Coordinates of C-alpha atoms in Angstrom, one line a residue:
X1 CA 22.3 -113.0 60.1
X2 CA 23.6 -114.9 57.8
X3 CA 27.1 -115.1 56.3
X4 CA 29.0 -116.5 52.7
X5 CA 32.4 -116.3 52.1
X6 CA 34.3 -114.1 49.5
X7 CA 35.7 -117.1 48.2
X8 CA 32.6 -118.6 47.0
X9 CA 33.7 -122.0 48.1
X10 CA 32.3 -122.7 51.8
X11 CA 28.5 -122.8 52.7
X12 CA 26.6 -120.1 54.2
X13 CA 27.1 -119.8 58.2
X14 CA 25.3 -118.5 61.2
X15 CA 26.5 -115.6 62.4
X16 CA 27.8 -117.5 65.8
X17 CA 29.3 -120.0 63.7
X18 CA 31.1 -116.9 61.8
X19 CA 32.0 -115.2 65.0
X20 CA 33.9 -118.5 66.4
X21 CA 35.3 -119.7 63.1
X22 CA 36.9 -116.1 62.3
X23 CA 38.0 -117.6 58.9
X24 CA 35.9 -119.6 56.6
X25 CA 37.6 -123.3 55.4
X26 CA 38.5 -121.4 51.7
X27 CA 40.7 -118.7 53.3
X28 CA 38.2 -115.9 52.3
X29 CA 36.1 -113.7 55.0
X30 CA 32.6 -114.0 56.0
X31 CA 30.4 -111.1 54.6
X32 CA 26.4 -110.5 55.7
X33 CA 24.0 -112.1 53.0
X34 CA 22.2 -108.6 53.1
X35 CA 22.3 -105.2 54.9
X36 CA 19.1 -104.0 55.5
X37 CA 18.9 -99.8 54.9
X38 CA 17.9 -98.5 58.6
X39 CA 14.2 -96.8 58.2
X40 CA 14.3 -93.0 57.5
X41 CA 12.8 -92.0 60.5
X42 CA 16.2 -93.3 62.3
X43 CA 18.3 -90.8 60.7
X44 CA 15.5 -87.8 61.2
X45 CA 15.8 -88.3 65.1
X46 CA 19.5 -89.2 65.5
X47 CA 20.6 -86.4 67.2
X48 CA 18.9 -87.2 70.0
X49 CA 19.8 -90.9 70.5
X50 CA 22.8 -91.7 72.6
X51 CA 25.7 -93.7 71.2
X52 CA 24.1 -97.4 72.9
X53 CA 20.9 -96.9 71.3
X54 CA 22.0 -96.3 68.2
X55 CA 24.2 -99.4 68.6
X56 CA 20.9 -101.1 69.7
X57 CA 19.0 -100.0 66.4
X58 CA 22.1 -101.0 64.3
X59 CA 22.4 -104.7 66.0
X60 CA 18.7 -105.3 65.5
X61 CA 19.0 -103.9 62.0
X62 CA 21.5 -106.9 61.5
X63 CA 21.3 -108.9 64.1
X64 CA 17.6 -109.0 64.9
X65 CA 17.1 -112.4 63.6
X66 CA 20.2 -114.2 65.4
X67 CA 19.6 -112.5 68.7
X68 CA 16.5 -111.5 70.5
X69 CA 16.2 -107.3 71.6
X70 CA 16.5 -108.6 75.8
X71 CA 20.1 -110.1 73.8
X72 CA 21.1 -107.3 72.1
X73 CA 20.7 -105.1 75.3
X74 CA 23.0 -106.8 77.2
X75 CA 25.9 -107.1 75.0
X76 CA 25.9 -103.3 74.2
X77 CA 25.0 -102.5 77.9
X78 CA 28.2 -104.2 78.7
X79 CA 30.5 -103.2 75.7
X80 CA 29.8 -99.6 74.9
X81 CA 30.4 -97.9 78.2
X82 CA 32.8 -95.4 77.1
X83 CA 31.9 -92.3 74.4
X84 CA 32.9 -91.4 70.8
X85 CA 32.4 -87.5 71.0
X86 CA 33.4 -84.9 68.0
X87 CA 35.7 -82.1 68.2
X88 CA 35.8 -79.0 66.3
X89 CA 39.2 -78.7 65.0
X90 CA 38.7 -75.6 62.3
X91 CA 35.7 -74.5 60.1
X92 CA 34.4 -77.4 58.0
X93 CA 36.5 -80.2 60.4
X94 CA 36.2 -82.0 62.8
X95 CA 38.4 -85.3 64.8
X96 CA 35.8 -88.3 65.9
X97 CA 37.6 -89.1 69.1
X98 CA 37.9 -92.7 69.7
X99 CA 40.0 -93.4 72.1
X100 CA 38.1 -92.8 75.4
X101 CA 37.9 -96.7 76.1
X102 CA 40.1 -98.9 78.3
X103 CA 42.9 -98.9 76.2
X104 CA 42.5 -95.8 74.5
X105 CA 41.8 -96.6 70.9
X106 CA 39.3 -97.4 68.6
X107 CA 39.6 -100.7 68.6
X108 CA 37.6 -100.9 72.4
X109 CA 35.1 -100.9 70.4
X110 CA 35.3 -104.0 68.4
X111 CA 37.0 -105.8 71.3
X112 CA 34.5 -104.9 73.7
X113 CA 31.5 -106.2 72.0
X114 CA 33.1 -109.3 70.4
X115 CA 34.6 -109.9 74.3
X116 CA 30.4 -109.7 75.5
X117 CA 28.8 -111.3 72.0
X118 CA 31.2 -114.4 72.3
X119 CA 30.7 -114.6 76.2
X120 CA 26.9 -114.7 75.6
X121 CA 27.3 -118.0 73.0
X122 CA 29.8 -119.5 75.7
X123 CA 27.1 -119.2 78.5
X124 CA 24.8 -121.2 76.6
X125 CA 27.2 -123.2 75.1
X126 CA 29.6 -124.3 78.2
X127 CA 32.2 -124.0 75.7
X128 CA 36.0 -122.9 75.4
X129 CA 38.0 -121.3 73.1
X130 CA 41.4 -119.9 72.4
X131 CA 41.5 -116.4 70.5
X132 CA 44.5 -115.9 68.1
X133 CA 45.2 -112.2 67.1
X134 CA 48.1 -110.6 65.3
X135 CA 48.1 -107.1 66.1
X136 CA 50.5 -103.5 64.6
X137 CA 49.8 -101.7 67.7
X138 CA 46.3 -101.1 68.9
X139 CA 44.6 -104.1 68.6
X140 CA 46.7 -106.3 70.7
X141 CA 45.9 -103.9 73.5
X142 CA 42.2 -103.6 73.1
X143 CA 41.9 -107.4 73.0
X144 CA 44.1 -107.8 76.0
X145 CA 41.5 -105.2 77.9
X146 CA 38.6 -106.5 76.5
X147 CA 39.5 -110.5 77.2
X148 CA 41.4 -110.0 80.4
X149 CA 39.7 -112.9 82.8
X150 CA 36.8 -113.5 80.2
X151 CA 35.6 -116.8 81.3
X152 CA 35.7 -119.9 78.8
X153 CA 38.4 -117.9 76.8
X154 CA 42.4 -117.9 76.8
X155 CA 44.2 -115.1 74.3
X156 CA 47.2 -115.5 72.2
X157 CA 48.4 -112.1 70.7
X158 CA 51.2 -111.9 68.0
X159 CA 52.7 -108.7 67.4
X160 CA 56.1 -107.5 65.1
X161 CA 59.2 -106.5 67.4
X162 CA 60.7 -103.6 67.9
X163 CA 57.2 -102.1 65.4
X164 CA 54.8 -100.9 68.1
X165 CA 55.0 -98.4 70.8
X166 CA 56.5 -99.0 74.5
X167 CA 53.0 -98.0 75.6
X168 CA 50.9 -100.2 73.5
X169 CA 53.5 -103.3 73.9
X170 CA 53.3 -102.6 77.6
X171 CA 49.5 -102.6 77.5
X172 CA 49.9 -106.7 75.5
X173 CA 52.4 -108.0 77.3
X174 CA 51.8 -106.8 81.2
X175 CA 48.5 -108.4 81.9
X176 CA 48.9 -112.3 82.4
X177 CA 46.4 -114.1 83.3
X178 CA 44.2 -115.7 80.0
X179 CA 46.7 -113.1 77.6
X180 CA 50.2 -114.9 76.7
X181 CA 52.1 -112.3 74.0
X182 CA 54.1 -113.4 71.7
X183 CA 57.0 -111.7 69.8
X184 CA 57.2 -112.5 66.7
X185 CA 60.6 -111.6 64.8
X186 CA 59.1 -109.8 61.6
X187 CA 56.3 -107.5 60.3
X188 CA 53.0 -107.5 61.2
X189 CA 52.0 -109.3 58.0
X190 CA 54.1 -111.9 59.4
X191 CA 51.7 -112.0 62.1
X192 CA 48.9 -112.2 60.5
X193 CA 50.6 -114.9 58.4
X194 CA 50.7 -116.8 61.3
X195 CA 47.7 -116.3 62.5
X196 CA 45.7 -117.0 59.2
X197 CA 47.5 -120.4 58.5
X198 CA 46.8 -121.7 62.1
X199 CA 42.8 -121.4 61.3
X200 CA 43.5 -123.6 58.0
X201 CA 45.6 -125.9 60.1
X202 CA 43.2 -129.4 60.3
X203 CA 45.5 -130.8 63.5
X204 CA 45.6 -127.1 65.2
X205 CA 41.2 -127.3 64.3
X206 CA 40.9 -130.5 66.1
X207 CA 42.9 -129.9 68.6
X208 CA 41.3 -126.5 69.7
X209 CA 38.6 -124.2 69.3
X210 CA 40.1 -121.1 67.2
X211 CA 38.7 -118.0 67.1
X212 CA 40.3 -114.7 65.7
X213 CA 40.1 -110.7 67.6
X214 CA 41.8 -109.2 63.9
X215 CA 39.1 -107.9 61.9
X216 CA 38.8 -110.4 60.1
X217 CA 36.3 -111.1 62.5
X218 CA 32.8 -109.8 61.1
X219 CA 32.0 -109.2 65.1
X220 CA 34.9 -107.0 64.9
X221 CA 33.2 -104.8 62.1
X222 CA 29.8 -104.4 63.5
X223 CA 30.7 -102.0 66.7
X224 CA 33.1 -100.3 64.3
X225 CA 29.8 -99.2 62.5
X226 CA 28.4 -97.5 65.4
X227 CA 30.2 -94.6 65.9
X228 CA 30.0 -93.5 62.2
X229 CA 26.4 -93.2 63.4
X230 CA 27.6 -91.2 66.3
X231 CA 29.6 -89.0 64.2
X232 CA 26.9 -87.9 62.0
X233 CA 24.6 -87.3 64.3
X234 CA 26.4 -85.0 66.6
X235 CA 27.1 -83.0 63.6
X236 CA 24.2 -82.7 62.9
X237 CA 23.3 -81.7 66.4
X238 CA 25.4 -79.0 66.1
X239 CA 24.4 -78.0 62.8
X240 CA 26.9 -78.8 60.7
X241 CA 24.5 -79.4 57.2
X242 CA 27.0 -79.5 54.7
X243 CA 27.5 -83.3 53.1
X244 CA 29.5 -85.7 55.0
X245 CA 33.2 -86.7 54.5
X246 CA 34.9 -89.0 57.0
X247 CA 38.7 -89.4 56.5
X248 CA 39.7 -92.9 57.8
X249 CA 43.5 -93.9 58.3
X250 CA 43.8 -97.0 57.2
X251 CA 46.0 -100.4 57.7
X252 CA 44.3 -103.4 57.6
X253 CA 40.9 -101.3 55.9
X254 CA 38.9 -103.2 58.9
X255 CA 37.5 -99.3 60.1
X256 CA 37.1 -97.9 56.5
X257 CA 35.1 -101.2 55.5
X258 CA 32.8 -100.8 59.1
X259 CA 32.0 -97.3 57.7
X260 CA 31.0 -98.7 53.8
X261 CA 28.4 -101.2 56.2
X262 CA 27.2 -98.0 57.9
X263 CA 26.6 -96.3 54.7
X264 CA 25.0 -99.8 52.9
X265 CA 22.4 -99.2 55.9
X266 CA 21.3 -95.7 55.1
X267 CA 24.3 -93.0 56.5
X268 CA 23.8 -90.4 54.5
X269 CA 27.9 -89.6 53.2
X270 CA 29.3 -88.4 50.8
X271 CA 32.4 -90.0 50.5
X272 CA 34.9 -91.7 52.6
X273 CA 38.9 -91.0 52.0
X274 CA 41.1 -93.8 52.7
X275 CA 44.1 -92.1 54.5
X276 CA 47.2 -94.2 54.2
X277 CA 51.0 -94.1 55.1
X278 CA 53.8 -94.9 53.1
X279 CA 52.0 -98.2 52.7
X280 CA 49.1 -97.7 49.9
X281 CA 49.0 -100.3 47.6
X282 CA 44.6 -99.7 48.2
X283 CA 45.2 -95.8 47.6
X284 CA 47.4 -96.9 44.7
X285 CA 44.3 -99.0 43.4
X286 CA 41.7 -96.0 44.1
X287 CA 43.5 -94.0 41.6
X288 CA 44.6 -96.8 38.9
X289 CA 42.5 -100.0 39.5
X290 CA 45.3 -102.1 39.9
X291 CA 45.7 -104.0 43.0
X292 CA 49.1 -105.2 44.2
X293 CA 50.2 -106.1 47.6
X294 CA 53.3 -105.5 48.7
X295 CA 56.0 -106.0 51.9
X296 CA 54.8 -103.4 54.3
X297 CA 57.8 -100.8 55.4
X298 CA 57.8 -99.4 58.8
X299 CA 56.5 -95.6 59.3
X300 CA 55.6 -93.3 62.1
X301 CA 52.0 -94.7 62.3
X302 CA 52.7 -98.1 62.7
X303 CA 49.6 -99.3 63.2
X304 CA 48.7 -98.7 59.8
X305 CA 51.8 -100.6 58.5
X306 CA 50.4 -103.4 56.5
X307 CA 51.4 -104.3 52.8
X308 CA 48.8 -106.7 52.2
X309 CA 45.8 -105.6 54.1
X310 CA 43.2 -108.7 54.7
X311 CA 39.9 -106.2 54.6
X312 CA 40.5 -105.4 51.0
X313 CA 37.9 -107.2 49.4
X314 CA 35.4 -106.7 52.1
X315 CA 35.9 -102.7 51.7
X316 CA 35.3 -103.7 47.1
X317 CA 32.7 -105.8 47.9
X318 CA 30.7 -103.3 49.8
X319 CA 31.5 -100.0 47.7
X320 CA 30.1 -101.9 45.0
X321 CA 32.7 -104.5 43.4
X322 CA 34.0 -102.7 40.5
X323 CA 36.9 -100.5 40.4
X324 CA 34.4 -97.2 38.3
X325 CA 31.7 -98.0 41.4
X326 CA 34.0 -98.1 44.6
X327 CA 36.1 -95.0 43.5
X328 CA 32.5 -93.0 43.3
X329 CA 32.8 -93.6 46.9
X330 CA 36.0 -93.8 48.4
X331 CA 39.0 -91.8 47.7
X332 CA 42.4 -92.7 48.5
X333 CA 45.4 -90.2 49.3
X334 CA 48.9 -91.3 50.9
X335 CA 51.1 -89.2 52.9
X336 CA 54.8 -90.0 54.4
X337 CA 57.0 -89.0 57.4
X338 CA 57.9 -85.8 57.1
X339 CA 54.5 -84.5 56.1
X340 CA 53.4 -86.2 59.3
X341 CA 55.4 -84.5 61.2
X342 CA 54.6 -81.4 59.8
X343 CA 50.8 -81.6 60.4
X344 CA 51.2 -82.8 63.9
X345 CA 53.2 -79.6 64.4
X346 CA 51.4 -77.2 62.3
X347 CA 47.8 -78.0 64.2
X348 CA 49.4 -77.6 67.3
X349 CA 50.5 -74.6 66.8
X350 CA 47.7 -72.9 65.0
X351 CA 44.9 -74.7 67.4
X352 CA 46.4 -76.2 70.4
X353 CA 45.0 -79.9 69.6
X354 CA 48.0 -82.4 69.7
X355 CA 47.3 -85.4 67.3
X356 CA 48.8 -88.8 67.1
X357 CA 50.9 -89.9 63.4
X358 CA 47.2 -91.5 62.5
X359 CA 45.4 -88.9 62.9
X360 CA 47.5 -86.7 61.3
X361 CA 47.6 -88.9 58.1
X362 CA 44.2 -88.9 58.6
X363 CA 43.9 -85.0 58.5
X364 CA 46.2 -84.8 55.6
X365 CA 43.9 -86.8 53.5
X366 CA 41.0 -84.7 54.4
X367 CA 43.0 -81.8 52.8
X368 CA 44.1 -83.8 49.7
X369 CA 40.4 -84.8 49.3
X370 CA 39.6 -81.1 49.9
X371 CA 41.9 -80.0 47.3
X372 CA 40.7 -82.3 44.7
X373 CA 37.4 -81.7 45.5
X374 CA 36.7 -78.2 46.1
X375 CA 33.4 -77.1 47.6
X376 CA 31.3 -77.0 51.3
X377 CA 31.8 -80.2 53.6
X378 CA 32.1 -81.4 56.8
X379 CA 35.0 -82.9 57.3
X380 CA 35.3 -85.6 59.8
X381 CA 38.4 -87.5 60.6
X382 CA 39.0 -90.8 62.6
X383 CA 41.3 -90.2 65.7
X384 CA 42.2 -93.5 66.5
X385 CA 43.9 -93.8 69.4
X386 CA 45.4 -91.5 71.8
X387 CA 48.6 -89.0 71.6
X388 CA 50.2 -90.5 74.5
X389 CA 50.5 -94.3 73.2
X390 CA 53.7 -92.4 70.8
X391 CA 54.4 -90.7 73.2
X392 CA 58.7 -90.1 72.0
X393 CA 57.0 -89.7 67.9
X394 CA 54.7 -86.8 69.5
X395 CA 57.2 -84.8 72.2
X396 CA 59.9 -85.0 69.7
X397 CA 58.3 -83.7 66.6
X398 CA 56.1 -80.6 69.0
X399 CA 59.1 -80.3 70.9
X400 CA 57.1 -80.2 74.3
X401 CA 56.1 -82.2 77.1
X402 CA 52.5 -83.5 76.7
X403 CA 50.5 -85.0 79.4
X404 CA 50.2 -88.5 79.5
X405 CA 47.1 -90.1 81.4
X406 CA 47.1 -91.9 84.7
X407 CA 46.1 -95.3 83.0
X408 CA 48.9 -95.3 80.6
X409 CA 51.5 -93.7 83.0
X410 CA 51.4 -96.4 85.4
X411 CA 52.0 -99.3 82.3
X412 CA 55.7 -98.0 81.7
X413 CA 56.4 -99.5 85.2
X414 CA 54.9 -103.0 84.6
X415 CA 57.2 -105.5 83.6
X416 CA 56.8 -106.7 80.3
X417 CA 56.2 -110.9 79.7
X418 CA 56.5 -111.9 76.0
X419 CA 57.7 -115.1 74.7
X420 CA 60.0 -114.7 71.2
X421 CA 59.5 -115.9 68.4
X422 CA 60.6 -116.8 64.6
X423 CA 58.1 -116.2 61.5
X424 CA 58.3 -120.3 60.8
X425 CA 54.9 -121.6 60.9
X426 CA 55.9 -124.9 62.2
X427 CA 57.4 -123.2 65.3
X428 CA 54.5 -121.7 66.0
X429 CA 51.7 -124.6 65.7
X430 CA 54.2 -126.6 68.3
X431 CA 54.3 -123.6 70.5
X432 CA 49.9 -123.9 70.1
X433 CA 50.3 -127.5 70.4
X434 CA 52.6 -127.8 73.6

């Protein structure tokens, strides 16, 4: 694989020289060269594949010429351990579950398989690096599980205080080991602030070897990709015909944009709905073409806080560029608070199923889409991580106790280690530096 920036104003890189550099030298993102369609006969047997060898087909798809099959093998075999099964909800929907890995969210996914892809250039490389991630909730968590006692690498995770969940700042800041947290005094875009200038920084460059777990790591995107293949082919296992809509709540647009690669390589959908909070300056865009960034404000489903996300020109670039192109494909509705609330509690009273503040934006732009677009579809939309991580959000707005799983139970009595932090620049590089 091969790899340019958006920017236009680095050279072309490897795709282990993308994975380690996360950020090319003109502040863009690296994007693939090409994206080779998968051959038909893929999709007419999906159904029967399981989740790893579709993720097998997929990295040789892409990969195939930067990793040999006996490569490929290995890194799936130990990333993608865990399942991403679909769940009838009501006729015509369905939820994508993915939050049956160690940390239970989506992001396992990408964590996992960049943890096992940069481990396998390490081996043969001897070498070590530091990982810098800025994270609104889920990611920090993933990459802590994913990372934990990797050898060759050491973790630095940045995340907003008092803006993510006890559970997932427990599952950041409890670990030890190669993780250090810190807690940065600001919004996640400060975070990511932080984090972006650090990989332009020459003296921070020379002094380590940077690499980034946020998606603005292409490795990141990649295992994202699989389980839109999952997703269509147990529906179509169980029949479901009717064309394809996958509702994605979306932040950063890192999961929305994995979905767009899927589709570039043959998925056969027809449409993806970009499901946002009270922060939708992309949704804004969908319906106008104008693009403006703004501060992010906090909301219930704080991990899709973010004003200015970084994957919005990877998500343009691979609907087609223009604005009259990438609204043919993607559709983008925004919900708030209250109507939050009231999905989370309407579903679980009509159907039993208890959904997190994500996946209930998520289902609310289904039904936006649905109302817009009348006519037969199945419905699928992106459960991103589970109930129990908002745990006070979900009890309080169902008004009943919900069971919380052994693995995230037994975090709220770890002790939390975080080191503070300002959102001054120079603070951090000399805390990198020390």
């Amino acid at each position: 694989m091969i790899l340019y920036s958006t920017e236009h104003k680095s050279p072309n890189v490897s795709l282990e020289e993308a994975i380690f550099r996360g950020l090319p030298p003109d502040n863009g993102l690296y994007m693939p060269t090409e994206i080779k369609p998968l051959p038909a006969s893929f999709f007419e047997t999906i159904q029967y594949r399981s989740l790893p060898e579709m993720a097998i087909a997929v990295c040789e798809n892409l990969l195939g010429d930067s990793l040999t099959s006996a490569e490929i093998k290995k890194i799936i075999d130990q990333s993608m351990t865990f399942e991403a099964p679909i769940v009838s909800l009501e006729p015509g929907t369905e939820v994508l579950e993915l939050f049956h890995g160690p940390s239970m969210a989506f992001k396992d996914f990408g964590a996992r398989f960049m943890a096992a892809i940069m481990s396998h250039y390490l081996l043969k490389s001897k070498r070590e690096i530091r990982i810098l991630v800025a994270t609104s909730g889920d990611t920090g968590g993933a990459v802590a599980q994913g990372f934990f006692n990797t050898p060759g690498i050491s973790v630095t995770i940045l995340y907003p205080t008092g803006k993510v969940s006890v559970i997932q700042e427990k599952q950041l800041t409890t670990l030890g080991g190669n993780v250090t947290a810190l807690e940065i005094d600001g919004t996640f875009d400060d975070c990511q602030r932080l984090v972006k200038q650090a990989f332009l920084d020459e003296e921070l460059r020379a002094a380590f070897d940077l690499a980034s777990a946020n998606s603005i790591n292409i490795s990141r995107l990649i295992p994202q990709s699989f389980y839109y293949f999952a997703a269509y082919a147990q529906a179509k296992k169980k029949g479901l015909n009717a064309p394809v809509v996958f509702s994605v709540p979306s932040g950063n647009f890192g999961n929305l944009s994995a979905g767009l690669m899927a589709y570039r390589m043959g998925l056969p959908v027809k449409a993806f709905v970009a499901s946002c909070n009270e922060n939708h300056p992309v949704a804004d865009y969908l319906r106008t073409g104008a693009y403006n960034p703004v501060a992010s404000v906090e909301t219930l489903s704080n991990a899709m806080d973010v004003g200015s996300p970084s994957n919005f020109i990877r998500m343009r670039l691979l609907a087609g560029d223009e604005w009259s192109q990438v609204r043919e494909i993607i559709k983008g509705y925004y919900t708030n608070d209250q109507k939050t609330q009231e999905i989370m509690a309407d579903v679980f009273a009509r159907t039993g199923y208890v959904m997190c503040p994500h996946t209930a934006v998520a289902y609310d732009g289904l039904q936006q889409y649905a109302d817009e677009y009348p006519g037969e579809i199945t419905g699928i939309l992106l459960s991103t991580a589970h109930y129990a991580k908002f745990l006070p959000t979900v009890e309080g707005t169902l008004g009943v106790s919900v069971p919380v799983p052994a693995r995230l139970a037994e975090l709220l009595d770890k002790t939390k280690k975080s080191i503070p932090m300002g959102t001054d620049f120079a603070d951090f590089k000399a805390y990198l530096l020390q």
